[in-house]
Coordinates of C-alpha atoms and ligand atoms in Angstrom, one line a residue:
X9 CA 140.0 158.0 -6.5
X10 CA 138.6 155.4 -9.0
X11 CA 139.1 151.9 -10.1
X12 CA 142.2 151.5 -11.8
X13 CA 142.6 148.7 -14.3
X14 CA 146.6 147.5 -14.5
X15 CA 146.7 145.3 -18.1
X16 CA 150.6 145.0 -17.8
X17 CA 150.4 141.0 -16.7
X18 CA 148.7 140.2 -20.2
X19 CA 151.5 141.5 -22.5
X20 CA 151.6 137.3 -23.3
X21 CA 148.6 136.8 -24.0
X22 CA 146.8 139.3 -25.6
X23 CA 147.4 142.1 -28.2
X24 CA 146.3 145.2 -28.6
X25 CA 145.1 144.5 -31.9
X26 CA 143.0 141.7 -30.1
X27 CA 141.6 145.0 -28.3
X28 CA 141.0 146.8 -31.8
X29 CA 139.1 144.0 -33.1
X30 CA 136.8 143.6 -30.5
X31 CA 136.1 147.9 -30.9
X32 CA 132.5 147.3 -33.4
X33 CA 131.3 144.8 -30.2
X34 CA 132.5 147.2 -27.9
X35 CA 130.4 150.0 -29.2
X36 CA 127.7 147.8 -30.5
X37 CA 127.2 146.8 -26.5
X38 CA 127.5 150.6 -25.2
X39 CA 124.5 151.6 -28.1
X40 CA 122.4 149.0 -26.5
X41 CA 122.8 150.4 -22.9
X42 CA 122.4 154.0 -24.6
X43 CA 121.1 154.6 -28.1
X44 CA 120.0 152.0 -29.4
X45 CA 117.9 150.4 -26.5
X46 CA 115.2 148.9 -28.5
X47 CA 116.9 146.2 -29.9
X48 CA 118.7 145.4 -27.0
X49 CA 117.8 142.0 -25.1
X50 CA 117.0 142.5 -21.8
X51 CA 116.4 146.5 -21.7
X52 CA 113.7 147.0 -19.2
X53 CA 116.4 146.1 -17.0
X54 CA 118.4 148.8 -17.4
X55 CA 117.4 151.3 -14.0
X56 CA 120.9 150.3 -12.1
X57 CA 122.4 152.2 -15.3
X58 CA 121.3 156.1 -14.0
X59 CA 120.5 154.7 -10.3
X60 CA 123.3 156.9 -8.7
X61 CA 122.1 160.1 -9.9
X62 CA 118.0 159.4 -10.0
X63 CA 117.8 157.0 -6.9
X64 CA 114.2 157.5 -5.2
X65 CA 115.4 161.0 -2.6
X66 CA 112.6 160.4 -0.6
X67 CA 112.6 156.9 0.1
X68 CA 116.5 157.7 0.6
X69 CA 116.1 159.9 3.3
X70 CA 113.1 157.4 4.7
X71 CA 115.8 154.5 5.1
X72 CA 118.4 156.7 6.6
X73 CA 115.4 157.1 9.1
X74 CA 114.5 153.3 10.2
X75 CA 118.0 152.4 9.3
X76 CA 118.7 155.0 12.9
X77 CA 115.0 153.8 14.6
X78 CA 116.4 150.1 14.3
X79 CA 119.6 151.4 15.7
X80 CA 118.0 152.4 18.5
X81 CA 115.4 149.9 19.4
X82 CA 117.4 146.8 18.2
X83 CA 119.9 144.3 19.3
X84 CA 119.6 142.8 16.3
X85 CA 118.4 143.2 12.7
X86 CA 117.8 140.3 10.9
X87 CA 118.1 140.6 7.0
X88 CA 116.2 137.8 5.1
X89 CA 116.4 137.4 1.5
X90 CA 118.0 135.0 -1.2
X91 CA 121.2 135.6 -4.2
X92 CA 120.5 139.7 -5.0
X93 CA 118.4 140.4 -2.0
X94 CA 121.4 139.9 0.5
X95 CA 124.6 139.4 -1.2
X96 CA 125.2 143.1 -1.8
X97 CA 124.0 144.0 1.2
X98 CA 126.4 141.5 2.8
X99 CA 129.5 142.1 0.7
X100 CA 129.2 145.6 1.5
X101 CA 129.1 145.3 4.8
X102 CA 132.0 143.0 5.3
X103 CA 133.6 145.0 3.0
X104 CA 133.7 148.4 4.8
X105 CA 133.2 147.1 7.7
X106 CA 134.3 143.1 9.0
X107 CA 133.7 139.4 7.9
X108 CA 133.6 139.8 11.5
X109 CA 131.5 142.5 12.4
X110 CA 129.5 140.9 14.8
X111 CA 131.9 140.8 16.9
X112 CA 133.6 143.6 16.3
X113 CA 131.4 146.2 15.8
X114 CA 130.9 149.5 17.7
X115 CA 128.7 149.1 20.7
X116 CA 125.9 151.4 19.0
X117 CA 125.7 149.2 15.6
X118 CA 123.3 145.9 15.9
X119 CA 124.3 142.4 15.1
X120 CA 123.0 141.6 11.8
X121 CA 122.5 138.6 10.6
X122 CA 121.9 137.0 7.1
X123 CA 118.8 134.2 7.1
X124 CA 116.4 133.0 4.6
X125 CA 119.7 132.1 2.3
X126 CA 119.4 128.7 2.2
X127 CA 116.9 125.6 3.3
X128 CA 119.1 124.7 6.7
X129 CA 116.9 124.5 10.1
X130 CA 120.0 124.1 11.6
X131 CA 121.4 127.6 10.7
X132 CA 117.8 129.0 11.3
X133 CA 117.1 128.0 14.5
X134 CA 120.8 129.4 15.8
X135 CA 119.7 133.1 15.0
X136 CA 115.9 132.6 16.1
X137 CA 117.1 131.6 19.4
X138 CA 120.0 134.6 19.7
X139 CA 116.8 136.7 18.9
X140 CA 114.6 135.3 21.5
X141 CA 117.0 136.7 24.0
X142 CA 117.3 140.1 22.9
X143 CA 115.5 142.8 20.8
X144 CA 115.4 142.6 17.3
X145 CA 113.9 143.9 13.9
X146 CA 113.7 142.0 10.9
X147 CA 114.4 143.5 7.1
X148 CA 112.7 140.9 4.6
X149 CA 113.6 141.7 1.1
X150 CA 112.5 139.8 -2.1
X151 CA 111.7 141.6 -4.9
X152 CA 109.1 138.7 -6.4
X153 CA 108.0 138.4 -3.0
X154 CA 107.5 134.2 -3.5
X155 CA 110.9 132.9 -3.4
X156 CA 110.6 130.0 -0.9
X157 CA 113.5 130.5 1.2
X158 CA 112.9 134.0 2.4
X159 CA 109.4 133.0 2.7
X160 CA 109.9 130.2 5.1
X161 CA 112.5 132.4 7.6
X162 CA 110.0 135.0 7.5
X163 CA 107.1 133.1 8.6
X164 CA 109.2 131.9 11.5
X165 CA 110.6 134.7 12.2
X166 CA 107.2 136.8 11.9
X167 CA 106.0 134.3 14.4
X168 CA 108.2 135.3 16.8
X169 CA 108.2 138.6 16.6
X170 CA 104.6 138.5 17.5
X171 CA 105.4 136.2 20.0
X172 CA 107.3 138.4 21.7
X173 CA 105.7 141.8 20.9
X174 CA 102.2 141.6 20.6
X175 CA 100.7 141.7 16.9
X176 CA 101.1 145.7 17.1
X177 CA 104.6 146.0 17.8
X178 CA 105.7 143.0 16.0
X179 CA 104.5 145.1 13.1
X180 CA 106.6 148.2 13.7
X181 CA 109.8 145.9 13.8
X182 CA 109.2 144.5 10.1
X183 CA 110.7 146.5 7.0
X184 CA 109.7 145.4 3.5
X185 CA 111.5 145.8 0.4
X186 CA 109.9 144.0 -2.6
X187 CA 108.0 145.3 -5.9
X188 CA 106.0 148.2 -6.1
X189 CA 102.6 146.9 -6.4
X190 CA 102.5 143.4 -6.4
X191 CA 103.6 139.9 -4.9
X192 CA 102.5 137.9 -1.9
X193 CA 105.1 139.6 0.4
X194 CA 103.8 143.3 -1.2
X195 CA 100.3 142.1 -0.1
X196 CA 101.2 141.0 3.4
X197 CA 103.1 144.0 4.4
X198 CA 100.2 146.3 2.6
X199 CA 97.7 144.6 5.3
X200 CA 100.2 144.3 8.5
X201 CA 101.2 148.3 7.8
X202 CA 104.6 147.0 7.8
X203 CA 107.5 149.9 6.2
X204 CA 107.7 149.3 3.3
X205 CA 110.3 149.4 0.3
X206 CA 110.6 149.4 -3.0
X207 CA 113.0 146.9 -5.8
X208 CA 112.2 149.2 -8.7
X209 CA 111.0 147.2 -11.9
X210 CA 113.9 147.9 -14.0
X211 CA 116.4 147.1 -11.6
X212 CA 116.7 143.6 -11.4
X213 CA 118.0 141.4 -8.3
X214 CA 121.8 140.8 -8.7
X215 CA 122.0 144.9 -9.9
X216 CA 120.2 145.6 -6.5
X217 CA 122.6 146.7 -4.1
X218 CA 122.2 150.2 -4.3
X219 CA 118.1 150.1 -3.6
X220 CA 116.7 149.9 -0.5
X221 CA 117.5 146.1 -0.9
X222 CA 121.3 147.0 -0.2
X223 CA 121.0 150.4 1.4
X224 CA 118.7 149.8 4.5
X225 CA 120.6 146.8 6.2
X226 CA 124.1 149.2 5.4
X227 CA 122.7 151.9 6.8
X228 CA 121.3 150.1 9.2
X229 CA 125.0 149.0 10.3
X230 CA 126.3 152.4 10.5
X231 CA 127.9 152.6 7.0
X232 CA 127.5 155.9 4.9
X233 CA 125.0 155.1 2.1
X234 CA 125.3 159.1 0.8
X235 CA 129.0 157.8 0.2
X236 CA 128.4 154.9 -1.1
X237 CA 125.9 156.4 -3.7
X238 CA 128.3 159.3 -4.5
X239 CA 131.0 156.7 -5.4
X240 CA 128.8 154.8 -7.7
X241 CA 128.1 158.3 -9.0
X242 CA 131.5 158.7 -9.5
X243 CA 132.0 155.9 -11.4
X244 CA 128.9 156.0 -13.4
X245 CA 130.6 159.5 -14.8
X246 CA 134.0 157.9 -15.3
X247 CA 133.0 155.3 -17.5
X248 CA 130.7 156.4 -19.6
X249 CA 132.7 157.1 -22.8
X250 CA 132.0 154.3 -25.1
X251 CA 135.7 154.7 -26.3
X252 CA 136.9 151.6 -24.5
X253 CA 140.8 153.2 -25.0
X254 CA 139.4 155.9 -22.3
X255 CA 137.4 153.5 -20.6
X256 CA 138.8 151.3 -18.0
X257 CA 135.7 149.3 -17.3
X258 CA 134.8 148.4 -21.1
X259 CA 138.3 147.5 -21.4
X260 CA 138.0 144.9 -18.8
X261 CA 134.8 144.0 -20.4
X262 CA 136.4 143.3 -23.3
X263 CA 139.5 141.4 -21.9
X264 CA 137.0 139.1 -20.4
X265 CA 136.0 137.9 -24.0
X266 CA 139.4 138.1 -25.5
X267 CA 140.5 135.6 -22.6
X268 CA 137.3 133.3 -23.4
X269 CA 137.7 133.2 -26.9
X270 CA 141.6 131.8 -26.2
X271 CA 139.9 129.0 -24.0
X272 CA 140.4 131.2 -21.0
X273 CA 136.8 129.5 -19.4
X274 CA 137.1 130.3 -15.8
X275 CA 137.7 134.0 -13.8
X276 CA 139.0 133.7 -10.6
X277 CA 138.3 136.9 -8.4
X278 CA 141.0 137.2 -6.2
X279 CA 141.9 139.6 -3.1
X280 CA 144.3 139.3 -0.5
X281 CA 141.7 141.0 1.7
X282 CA 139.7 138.0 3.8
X283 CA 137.1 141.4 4.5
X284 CA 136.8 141.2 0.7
X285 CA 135.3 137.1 0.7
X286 CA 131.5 138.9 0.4
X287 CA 132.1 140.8 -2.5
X288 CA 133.5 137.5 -4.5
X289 CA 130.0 135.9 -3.7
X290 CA 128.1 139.2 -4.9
X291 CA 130.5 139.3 -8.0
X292 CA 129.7 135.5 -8.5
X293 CA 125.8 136.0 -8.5
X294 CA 126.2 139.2 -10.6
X295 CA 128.3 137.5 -13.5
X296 CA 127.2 134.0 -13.2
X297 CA 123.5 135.1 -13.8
X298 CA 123.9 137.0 -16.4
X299 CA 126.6 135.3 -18.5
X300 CA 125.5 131.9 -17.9
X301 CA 123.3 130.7 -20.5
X302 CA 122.9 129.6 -23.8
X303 CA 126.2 127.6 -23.1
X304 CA 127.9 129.8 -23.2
X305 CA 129.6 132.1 -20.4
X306 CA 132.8 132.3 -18.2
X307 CA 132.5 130.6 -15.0
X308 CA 133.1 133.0 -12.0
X309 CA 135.2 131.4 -9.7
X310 CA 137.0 133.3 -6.5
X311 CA 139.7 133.2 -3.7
X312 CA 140.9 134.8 -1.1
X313 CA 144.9 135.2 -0.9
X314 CA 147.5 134.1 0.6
X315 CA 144.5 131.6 2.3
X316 CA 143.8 130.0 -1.2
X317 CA 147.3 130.1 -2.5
X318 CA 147.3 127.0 0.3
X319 CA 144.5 125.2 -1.1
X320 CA 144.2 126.4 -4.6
X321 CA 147.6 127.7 -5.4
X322 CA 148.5 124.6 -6.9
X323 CA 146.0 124.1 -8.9
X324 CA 146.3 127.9 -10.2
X325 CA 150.2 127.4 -10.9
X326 CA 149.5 123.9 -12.8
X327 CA 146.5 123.1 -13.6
X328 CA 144.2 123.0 -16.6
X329 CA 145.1 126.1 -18.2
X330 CA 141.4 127.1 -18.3
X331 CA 141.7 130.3 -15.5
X332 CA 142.3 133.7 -15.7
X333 CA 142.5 135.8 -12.6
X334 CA 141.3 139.4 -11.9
X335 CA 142.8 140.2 -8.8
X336 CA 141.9 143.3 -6.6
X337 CA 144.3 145.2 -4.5
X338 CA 144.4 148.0 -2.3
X339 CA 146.5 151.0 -1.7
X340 CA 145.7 150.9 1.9
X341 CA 145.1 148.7 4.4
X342 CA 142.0 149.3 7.1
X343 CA 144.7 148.5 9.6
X344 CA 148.4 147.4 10.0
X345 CA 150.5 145.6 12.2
X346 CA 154.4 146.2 12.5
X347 CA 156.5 143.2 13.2
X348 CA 158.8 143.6 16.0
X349 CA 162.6 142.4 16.8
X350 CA 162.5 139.6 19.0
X351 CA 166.3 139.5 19.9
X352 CA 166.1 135.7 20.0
X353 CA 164.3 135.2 16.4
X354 CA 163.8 131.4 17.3
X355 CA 161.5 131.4 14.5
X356 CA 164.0 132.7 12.0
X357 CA 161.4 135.7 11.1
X358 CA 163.9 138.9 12.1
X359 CA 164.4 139.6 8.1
X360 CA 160.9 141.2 8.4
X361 CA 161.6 142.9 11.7
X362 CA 160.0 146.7 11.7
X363 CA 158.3 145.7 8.3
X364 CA 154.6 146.3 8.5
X365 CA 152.0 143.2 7.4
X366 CA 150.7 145.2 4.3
X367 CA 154.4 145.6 3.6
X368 CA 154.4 141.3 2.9
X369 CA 151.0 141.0 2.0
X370 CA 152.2 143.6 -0.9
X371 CA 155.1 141.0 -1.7
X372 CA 152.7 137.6 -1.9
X373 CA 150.5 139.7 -4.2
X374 CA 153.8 140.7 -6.4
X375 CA 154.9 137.2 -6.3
X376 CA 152.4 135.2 -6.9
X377 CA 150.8 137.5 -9.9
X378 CA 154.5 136.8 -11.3
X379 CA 154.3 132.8 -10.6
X380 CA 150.9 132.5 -12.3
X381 CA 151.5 134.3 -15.2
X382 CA 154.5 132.1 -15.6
X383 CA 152.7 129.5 -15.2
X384 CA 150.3 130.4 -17.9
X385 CA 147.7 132.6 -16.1
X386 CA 146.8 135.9 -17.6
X387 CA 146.3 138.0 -14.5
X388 CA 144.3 141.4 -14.6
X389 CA 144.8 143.8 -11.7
X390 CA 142.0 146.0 -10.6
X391 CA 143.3 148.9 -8.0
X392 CA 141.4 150.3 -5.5
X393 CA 142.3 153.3 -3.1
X394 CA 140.8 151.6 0.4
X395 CA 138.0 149.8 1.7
X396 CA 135.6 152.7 2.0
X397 CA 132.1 152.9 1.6
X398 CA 132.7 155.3 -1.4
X399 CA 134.9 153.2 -3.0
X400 CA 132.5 150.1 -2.6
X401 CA 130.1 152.2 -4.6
X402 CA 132.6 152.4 -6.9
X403 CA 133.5 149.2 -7.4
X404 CA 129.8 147.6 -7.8
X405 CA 129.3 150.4 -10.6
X406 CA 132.5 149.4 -12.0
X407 CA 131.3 145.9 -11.8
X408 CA 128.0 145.8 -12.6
X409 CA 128.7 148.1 -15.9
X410 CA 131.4 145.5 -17.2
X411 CA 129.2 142.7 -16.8
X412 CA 126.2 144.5 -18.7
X413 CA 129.2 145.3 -21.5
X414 CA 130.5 142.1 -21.3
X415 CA 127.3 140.1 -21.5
X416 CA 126.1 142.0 -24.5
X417 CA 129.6 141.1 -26.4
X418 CA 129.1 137.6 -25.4
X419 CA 125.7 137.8 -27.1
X420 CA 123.2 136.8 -24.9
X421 CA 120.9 138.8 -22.1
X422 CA 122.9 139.6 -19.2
X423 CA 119.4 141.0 -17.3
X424 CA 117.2 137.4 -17.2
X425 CA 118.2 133.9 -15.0
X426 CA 115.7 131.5 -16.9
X427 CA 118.1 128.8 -15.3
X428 CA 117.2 129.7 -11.9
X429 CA 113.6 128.2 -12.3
X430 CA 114.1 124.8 -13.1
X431 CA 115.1 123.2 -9.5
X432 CA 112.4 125.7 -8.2
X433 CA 109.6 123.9 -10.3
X434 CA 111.2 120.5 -9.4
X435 CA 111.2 121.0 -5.6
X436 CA 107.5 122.7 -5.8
X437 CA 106.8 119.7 -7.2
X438 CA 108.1 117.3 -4.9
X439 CA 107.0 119.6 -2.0
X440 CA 103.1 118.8 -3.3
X441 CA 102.5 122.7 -4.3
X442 CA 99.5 122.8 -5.7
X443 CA 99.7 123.4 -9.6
X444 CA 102.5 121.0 -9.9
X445 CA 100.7 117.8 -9.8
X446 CA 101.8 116.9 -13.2
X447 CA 105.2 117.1 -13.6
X448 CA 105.2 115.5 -9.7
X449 CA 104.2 111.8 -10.9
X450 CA 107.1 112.0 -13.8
X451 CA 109.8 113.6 -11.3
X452 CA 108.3 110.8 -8.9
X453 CA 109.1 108.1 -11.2
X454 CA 112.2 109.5 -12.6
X455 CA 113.9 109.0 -8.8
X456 CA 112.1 105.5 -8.3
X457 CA 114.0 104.2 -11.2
X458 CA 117.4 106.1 -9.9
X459 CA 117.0 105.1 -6.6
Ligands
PA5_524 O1 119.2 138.1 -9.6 C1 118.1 137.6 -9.4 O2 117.1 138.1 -9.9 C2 117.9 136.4 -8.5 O3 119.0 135.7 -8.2 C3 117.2 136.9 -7.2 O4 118.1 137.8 -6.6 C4 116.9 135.8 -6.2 O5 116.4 134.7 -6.8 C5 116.0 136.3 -5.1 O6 114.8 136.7 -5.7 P1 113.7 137.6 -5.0 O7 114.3 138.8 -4.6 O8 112.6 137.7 -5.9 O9 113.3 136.8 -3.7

């Protein structure tokens, strides 16, 4: 079991002497992660690198043991947290699991929903009012502990806990994961006695998943964290060589850049697995943050197949030639469906009689990768035994190691997001925060005069 990385779809556009060329970058990036640390940009963020084999045991074993207590007392678990503290939590989920796991989980997991994401009362007071009917714990993750979003659903969702509780109880149903020692959220849960958690300091947000910021709410929904670990330990042995002929994962690092340097500006994620729509949003987060900057960086883009291929398609087969895709497949599927005679075949479909649905989703993944690369779209093929929780593990590592490579190529810090602060200062500023009284009057003016 591993990722397996299928390069036969870029015969046409690129060379293996493209490849060769790229081998002094290739290594350069691998000495940063290893050797040569010091003079690499963005190094005390390296923990995710060694996470699978020196992971906290204790605090482990400590979230195997609410994940079950929440199991048993809730109806409910309510994760809150913003871009790394819920994507990964949320793609893995849907991943082993369902995009529709709340409906069709086992009558022993909780519903669990994902709040705190985004500014919208509407969306907020939907779950608040599911949990005023039934029993429910809340999981509030942010590793800086003052991100405004989480902060707000937590408040209300505090309230009601204690609403509904008492003060005591309400406190037995929160678990914490944010920094170590400080942070408004560290210092609130420190007072309450909530459980707490820990985002390590050299782990930063997007590389979370496999903290207690992705592990309690998987655990919480019944999914195997020891397995998920031990595939991410897996692949943390596998691609380690910084020979990127044995190495899948710096090979697909390095095809990234290839691609960009042609004018390739855009990677579209693709799977023909809706159950796989979380993990394009995680993926997005994790590349997007760390490429994006300095003008530079490809733009992660996804779809879902044959879905997109009815929306997007024919932009893919026509379009700008600015895309590449990297499309991930499956040997097996979670489940399958045969398609039976009907000895009337009104609707003409009897050619696929006693073929299973894997069977054609196989084909529209065989034809389309041959229609786009016609059509001028390198396509790279990542390969993936099943769904599992150990192959997730595998996967993320396999990720989050070719973005790290890939970003150091690229030449800039894949481990900061200074981006990320600017519409936060602006809409402190507008909100009245005090400390922003400043740059308020100028922002003030600046939409008079556009409005
Ligand atoms: O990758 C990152 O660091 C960010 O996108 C964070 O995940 C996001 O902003 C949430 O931050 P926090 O966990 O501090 O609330």
């Amino acid at each position: 079991m591993s990722v397996q990385l299928n390069c036969s779809y870029l015969d046409s556009f690129i060379s293996a002497d493209d490849c060769k060329a790229l081998d002094p970058e290739i290594r350069k990036a691998h000495d940063f992660l290893y050797s040569n640390k010091a003079a690499a940009k963005g190094n005390d963020f390296h923990g995710w690198l060694t996470l699978p084999f020196d992971y906290d045991k204790e605090e482990f074993s400590r979230i195997q043991s609410c994940a079950a207590k929440i199991r048993s007392d809730s109806d409910i678990l309510v994760v809150i947290g913003i871009g790394g503290s819920y994507l990964g939590a949320r793609a893995v989920l849907e991943f082993v699991k369902s995009k529709n796991y709340n409906l069709v989980r086992d009558k022993n997991d909780p519903q669990i929903f994902f709040v705190g994401n985004s500014i919208s009362p509407a969306e907020l007071s939907q779950v608040l009012s599911l949990c005023r009917q039934k029993d429910f714990s809340v999981n509030v993750i942010s590793k800086s502990g003052t991100t405004t979003e989480p902060a707000i659903a937590f408040r209300l969702f505090r309230q009601l806990l204690v609403e509904k509780y008492g003060a005591e109880e309400a406190a037995k149903r929160i678990y914490a994961t944010t920094d170590r020692a400080k942070g408004t959220l560290h210092d609130l849960s420190l007072r309450e006695g909530y459980e707490m958690f820990v985002v390590p300091d050299n782990v930063g947000g997007r590389y979370s998943v496999l903290t207690a910021v992705g592990l309690l709410p998987i655990a919480a929904a019944g999914i195997d964290i020891a397995s998920l670990m031990a595939g991410a330990a897996a692949s943390a042995e596998k691609y380690a060589d910084p020979d990127w002929q044995k190495n899948d994962c710096y090979r697909y690092a390095a095809i990234r850049n290839i691609l960009y340097r042609k004018g390739k500006m855009v990677e579209m994620m693709v799977s023909y697995e809706p159950d796989y729509q979380m993990m394009n949003e995680w993926f997005k987060q994790l590349f997007g943050e760390s490429e994006g900057k300095e003008n530079k960086g490809i733009f992660p883009a996804s779809a879902i197949y044959s879905t997109d291929l009815h929306s997007l398609g024919q932009y893919v087969q026509e379009g700008s030639r600015l895309l590449f895709e990297t499309v991930v497949v499956f040997d097996k599927s979670k489940n399958d469906i045969t398609i039976a005679e009907d000895p009337e075949n009104l609707d003409g479909l009897n050619f696929l009689a006693g073929k299973t649905m894997s069977y054609v989703n196989q084909k529209a993944f065989e034809g389309t990768v041959l229609a786009h690369t016609d059509g001028g779209v390198p396509n790279i093929i990542l390969r993936l035994p099943e769904m599992s929780a150990y192959c997730a593990g595998e996967l993320i590592y396999f990720l989050e190691k070719a973005c790290a490579i890939s970003g150091y190529i690229l030449g800039v810090n894949p481990f900061n997001q200074p981006g990320v602060e600017m519409y936060k200062k602006n809409m402190f500023a507008l909100l009245g925060k005090p400390g922003y009284e400043d740059l308020s009057d100028e922002l003030a003016k600046r939409l008079h005069h556009q409005s």
